[in-house]
Short mmCIF file of C-alpha atoms in Angstrom, two decimals:
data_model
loop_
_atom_site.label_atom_id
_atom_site.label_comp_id
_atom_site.label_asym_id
_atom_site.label_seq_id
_atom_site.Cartn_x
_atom_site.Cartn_y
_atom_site.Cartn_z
CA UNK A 1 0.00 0.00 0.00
CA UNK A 2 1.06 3.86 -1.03
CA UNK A 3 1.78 5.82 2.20
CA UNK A 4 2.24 8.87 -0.04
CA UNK A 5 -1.26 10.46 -0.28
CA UNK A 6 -2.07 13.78 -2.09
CA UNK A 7 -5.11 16.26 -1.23
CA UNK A 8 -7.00 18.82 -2.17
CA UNK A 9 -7.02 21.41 1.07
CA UNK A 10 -10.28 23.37 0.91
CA UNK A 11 -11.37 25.75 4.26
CA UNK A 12 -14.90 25.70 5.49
CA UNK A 13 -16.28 28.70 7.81
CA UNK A 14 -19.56 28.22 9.43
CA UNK A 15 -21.64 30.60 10.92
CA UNK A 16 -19.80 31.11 14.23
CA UNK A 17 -16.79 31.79 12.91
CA UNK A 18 -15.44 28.15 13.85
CA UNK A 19 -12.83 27.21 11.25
CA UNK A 20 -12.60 23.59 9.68
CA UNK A 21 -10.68 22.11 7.34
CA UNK A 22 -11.34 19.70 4.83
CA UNK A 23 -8.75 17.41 2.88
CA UNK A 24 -9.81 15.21 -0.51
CA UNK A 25 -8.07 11.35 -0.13
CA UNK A 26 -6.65 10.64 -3.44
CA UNK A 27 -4.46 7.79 -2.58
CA UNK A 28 -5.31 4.86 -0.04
CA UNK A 29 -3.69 5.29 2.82
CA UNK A 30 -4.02 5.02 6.90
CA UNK A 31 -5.86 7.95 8.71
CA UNK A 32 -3.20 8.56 11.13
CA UNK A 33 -0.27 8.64 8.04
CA UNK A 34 -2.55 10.70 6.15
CA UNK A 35 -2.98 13.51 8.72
CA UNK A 36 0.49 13.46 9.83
CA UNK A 37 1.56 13.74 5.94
CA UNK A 38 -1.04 16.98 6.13
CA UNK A 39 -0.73 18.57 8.97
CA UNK A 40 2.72 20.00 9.12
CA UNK A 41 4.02 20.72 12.72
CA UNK A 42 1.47 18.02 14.87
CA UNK A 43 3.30 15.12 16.46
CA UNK A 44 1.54 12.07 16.63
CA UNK A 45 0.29 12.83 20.01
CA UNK A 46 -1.75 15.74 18.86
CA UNK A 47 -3.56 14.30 15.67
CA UNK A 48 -4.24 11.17 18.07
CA UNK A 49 -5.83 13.60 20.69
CA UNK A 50 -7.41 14.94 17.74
CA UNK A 51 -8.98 11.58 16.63
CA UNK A 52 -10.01 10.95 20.48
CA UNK A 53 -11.99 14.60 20.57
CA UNK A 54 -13.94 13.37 17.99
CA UNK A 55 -12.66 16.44 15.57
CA UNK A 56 -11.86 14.14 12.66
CA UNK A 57 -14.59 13.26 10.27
CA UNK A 58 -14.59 10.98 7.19
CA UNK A 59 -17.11 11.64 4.64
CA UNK A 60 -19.44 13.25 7.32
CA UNK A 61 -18.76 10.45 10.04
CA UNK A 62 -16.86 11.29 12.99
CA UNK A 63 -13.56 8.57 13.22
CA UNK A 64 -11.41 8.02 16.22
CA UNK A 65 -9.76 4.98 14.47
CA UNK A 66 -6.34 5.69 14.17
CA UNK A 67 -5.32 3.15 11.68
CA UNK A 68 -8.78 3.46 9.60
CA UNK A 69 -8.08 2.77 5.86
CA UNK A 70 -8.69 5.77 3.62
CA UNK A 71 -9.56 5.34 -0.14
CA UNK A 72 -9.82 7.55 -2.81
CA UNK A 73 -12.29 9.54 -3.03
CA UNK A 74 -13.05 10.29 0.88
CA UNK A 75 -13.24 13.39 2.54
CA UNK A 76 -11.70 14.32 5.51
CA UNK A 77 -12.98 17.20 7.52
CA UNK A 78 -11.12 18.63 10.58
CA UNK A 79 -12.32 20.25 13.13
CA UNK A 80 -10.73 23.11 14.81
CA UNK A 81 -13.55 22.50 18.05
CA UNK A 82 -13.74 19.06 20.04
CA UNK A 83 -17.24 17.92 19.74
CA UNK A 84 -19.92 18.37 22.48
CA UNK A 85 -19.84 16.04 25.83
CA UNK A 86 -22.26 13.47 25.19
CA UNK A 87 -24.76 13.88 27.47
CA UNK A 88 -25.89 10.34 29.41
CA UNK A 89 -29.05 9.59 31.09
CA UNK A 90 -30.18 5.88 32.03
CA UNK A 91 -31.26 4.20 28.99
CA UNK A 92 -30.27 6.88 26.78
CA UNK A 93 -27.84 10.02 25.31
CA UNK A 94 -28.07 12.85 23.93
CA UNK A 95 -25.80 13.28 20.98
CA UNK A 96 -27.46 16.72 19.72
CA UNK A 97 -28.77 19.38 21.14
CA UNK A 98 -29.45 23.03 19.71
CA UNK A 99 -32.60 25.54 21.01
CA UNK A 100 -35.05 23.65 18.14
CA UNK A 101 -33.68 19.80 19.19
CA UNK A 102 -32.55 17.14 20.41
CA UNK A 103 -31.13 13.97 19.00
CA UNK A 104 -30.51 10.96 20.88
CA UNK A 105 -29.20 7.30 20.98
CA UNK A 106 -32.05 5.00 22.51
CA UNK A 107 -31.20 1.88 24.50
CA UNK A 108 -33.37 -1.51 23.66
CA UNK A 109 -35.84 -1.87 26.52
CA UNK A 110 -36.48 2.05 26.88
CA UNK A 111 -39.85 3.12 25.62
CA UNK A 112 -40.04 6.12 23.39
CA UNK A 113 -43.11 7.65 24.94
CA UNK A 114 -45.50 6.33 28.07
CA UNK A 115 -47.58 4.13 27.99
CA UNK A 116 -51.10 2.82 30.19
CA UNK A 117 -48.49 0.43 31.75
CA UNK A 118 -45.43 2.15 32.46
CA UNK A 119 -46.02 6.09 32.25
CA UNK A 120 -43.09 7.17 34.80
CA UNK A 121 -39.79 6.17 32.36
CA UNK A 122 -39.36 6.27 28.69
CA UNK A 123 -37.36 8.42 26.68
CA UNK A 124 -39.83 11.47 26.74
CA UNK A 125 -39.96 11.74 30.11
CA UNK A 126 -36.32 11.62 31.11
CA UNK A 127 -35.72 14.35 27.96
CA UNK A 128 -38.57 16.08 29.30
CA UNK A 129 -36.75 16.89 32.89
CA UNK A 130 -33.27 17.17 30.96
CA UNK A 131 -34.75 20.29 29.61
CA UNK A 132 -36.45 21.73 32.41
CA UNK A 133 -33.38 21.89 34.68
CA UNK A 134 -32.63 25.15 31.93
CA UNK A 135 -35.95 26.26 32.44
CA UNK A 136 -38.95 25.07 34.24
CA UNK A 137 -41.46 25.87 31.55
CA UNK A 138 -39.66 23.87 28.62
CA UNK A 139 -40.67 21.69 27.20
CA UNK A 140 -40.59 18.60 24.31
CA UNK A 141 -42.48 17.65 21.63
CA UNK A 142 -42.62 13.93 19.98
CA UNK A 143 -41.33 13.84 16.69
CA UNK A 144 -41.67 10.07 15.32
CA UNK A 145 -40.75 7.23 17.96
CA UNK A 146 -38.74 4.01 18.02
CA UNK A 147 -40.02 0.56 18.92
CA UNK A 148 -39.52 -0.70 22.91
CA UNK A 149 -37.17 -3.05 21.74
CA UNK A 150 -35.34 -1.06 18.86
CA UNK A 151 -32.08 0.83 19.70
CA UNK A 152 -30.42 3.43 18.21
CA UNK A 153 -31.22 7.21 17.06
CA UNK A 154 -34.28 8.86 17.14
CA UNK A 155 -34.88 13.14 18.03
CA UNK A 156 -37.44 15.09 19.91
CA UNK A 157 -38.33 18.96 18.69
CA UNK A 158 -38.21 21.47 21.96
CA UNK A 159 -41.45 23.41 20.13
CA UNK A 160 -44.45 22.36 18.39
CA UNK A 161 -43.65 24.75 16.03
CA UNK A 162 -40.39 22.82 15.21
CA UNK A 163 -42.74 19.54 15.58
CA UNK A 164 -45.21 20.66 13.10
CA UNK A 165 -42.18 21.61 10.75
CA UNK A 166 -40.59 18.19 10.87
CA UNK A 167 -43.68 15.76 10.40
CA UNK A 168 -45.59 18.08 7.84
CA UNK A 169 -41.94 18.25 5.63
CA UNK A 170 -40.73 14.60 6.96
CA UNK A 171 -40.23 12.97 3.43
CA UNK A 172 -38.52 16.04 1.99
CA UNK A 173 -36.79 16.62 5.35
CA UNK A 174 -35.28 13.18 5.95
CA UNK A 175 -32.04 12.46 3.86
CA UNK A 176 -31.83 9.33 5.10
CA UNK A 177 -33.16 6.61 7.64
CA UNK A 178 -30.83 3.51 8.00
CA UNK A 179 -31.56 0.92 10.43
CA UNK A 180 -29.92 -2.52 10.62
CA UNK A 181 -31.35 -5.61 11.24
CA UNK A 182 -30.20 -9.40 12.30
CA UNK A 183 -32.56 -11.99 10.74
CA UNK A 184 -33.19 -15.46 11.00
CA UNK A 185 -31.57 -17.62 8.62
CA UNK A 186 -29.46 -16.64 5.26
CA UNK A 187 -31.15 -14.24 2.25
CA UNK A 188 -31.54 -15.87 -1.41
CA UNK A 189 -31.14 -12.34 -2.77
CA UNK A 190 -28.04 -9.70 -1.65
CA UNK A 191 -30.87 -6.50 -2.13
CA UNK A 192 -34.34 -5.98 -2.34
CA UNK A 193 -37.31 -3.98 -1.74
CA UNK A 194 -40.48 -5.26 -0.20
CA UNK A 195 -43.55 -3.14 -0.77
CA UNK A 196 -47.44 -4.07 0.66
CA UNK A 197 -50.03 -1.77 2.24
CA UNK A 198 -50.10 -2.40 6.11
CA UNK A 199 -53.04 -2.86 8.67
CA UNK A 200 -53.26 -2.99 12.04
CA UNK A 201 -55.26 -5.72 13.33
CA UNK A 202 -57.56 -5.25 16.50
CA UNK A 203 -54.76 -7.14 18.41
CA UNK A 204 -52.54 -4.64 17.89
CA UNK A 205 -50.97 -6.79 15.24
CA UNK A 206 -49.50 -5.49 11.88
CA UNK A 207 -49.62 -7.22 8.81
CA UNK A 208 -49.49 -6.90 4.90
CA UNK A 209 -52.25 -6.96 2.25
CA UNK A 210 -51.62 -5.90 -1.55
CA UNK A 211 -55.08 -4.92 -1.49
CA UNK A 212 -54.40 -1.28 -2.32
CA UNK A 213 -57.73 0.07 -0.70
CA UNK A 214 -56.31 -1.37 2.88
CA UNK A 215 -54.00 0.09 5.07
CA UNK A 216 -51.49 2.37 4.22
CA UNK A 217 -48.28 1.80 1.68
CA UNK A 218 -45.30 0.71 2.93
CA UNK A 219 -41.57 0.74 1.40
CA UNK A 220 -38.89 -1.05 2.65
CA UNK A 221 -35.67 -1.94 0.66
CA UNK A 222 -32.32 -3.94 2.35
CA UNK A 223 -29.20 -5.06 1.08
CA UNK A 224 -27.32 -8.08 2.97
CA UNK A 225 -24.11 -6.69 4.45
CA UNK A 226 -22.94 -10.13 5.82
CA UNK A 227 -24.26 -13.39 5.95
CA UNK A 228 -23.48 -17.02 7.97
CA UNK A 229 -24.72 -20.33 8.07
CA UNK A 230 -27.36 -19.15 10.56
CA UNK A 231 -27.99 -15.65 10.11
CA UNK A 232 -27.72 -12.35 8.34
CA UNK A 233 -26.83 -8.66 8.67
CA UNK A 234 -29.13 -6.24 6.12
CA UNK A 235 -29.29 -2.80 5.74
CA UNK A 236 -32.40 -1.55 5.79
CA UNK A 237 -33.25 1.91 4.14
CA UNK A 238 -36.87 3.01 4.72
CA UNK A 239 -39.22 4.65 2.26
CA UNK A 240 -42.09 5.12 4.45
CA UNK A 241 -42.32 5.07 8.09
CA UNK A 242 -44.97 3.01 8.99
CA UNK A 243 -45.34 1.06 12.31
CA UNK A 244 -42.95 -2.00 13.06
CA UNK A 245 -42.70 -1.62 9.08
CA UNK A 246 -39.50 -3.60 9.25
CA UNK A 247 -40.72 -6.10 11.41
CA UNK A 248 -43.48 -7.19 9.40
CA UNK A 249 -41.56 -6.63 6.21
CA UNK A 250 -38.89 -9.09 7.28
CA UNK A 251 -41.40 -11.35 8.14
CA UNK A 252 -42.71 -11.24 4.73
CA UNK A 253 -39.28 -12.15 3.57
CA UNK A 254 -39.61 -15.51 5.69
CA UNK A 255 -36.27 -14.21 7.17
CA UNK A 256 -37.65 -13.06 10.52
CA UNK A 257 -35.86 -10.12 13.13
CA UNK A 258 -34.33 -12.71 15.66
CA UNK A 259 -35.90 -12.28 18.80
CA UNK A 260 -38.99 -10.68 17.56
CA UNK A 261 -41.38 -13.59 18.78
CA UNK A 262 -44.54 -10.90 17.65
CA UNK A 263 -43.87 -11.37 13.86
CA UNK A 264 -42.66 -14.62 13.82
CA UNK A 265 -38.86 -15.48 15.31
CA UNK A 266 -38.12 -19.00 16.51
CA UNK A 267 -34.48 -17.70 18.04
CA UNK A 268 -32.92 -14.57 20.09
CA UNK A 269 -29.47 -15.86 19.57
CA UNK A 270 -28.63 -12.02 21.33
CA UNK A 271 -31.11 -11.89 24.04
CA UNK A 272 -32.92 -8.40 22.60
CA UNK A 273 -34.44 -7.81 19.17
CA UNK A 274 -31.95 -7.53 16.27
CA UNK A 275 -33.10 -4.41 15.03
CA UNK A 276 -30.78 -0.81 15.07
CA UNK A 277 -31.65 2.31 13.95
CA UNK A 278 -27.87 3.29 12.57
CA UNK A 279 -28.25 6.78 10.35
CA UNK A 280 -30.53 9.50 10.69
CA UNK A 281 -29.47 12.43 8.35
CA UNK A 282 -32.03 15.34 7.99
CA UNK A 283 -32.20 18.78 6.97
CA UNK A 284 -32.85 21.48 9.89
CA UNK A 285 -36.14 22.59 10.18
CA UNK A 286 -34.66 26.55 11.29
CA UNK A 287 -30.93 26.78 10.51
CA UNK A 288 -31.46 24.38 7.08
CA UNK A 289 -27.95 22.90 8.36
CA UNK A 290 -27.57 19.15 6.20
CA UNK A 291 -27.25 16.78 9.89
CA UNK A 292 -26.12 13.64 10.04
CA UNK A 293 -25.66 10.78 13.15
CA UNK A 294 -24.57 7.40 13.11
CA UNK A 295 -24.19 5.06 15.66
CA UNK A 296 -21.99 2.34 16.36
CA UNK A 297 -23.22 -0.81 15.33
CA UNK A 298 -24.66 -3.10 18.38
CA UNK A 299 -21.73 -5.33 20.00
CA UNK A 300 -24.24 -7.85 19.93
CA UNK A 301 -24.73 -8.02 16.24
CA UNK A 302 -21.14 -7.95 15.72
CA UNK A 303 -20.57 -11.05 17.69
CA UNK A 304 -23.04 -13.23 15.78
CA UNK A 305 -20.86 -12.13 12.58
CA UNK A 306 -16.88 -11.82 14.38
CA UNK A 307 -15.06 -13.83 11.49
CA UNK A 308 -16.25 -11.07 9.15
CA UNK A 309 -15.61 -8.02 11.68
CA UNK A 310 -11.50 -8.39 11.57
CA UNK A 311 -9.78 -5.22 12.41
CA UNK A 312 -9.29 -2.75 9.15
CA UNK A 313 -12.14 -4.56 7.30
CA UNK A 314 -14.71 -2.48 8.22
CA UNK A 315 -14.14 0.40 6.09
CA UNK A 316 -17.31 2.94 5.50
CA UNK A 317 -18.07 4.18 2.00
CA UNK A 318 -20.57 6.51 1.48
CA UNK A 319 -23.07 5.10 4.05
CA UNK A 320 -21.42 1.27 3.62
CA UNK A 321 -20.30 -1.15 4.80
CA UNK A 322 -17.65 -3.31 2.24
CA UNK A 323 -15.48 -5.78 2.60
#
């Protein structure tokens, strides 16, 4: 492998003034060679404190790996800021924050909102007194939930102004929505997209028909990022966002969420349901800033899958995982 990378050096000012700098890979090299090749006068100490502040990103995801593999093509972008403490509360943490929103990274087993059963603690309830500790008349405003079980990131709006903005503009709003999922067994085809009207049943169960005057559409398409004798890994990338679309979806496959009993799993090989919402990029409803947050894929999933997770394969592309 080439150590000797070239880049393009092009300066980004935002609207505080804050200063980053952004660097075009056009040679495959290793993040930490790369920076020190760029950044003339830091020691390795200092672009490694760097990495650990969270103030490198690589094509819009933040990357503390030192030795992450760089192809052409990528850009880096380098903060001149460390990034916001991440905020923790039990079962969840805040990621985002601004006077319009807040983004955050939901545990499994947390409820987005309260329900007849459990009304004292879900995620709008401990975001709820997060924001009144400012100010005892703030408040928070649902936006679009996550499933008990589901993990991963979801956001709340601090108005219903900025609420009313977000779900009357959500298609054109949201970039993108990537979840992934763990299902049963191993998929005949490496994409796909599965589309049926949905229902809700009086049991509180949702199902398909392609009876187009039922229910409401529902788009779902996946593409198998890695596969064993038992299971597989898909990305899912949602169309439509209707309830436990996946869920049912997958089921429609025949290649069931493990653990989701509801929809028809016969194994929770992980002990929670394999389902992650990774990527939620949107447009902001008042500053129009392009936002995007990723989170780290589920230990769980990755040990169902470890032959395939060796150290420098993992290399994102453009939203992607490849080999």
């Amino acid at each position: 492998m080439k150590t000797n990378s070239k880049a393009t050096d092009l300066v980004k000012k935002d609207k505080k003034n804050t200063q980053s700098t952004r660097l075009l890979v056009t040679e495959p090299t290793p993040l930490l060679i790369f920076l020190l090749q760029k950044l003339s006068g830091k020691s390795r100490h200092n672009v490694k404190a760097l990495l650990k502040n969270k103030q490198i990103k690589v094509d819009q995801h933040i990357v503390t790996q030192f030795d992450f593999a760089l192809i052409t093509g990528q850009t880096i972008e380098i903060s001149n800021e460390k990034a916001p403490e991440e905020q923790h509360y039990k079962g969840l943490k805040i990621v985002f924050e601004d006077e319009h929103l807040i983004v955050i990274e939901k545990e499994e087993g947390l409820l987005s909102i309260a329900t007849e059963k459990q009304k004292d603690f879900n995620a709008y309830s401990i975001l709820s007194g997060h924001v009144k500790k400012q100010n005892t008349s703030n408040k928070i405003f649902v936006i679009h939930r996550l499933d008990r079980e589901t993990s991963g990131i979801m956001m709340f709006a601090k108005s219903e102004k900025v609420q009313a903005l977000m779900q009357e503009s959500w298609n054109a709003t949201i970039r993108e929505r990537t979840y992934l999922a763990v299902v049963e067994g191993k998929t005949e085809k490496q994409s796909g997209t599965i589309v049926s009207n949905l229902i809700e049943s009086k049991a509180l169960i949702v199902y398909s028909t392609q009876n187009p005057s039922l229910g409401q559409k529902a788009i779902t398409h996946y593409e198998t990022l890695r596969q064993n004798d038992s299971y597989t890994l898909l990305k899912v990338n949602l169309e439509t966002g209707r309830k436990n679309q996946i869920r049912v979806h997958m089921q429609d496959l025949k290649h069931p969420i493990v653990g989701d009993k509801k929809y028809g799993a016969t194994v929770a090989p992980i002990g929670r349901l394999g389902l992650h919402a990774w990527v939620l990029a949107f447009t902001h409803p008042i500053t129009k800033e392009n936002l995007y947050f990723e989170t780290e894929i589920p230990k769980k999933f990755i040990k169902l899958f470890e032959n395939r997770f060796t150290k420098n394969k993992l290399i994102l592309e453009k939203n992607k995982l490849v080999k």
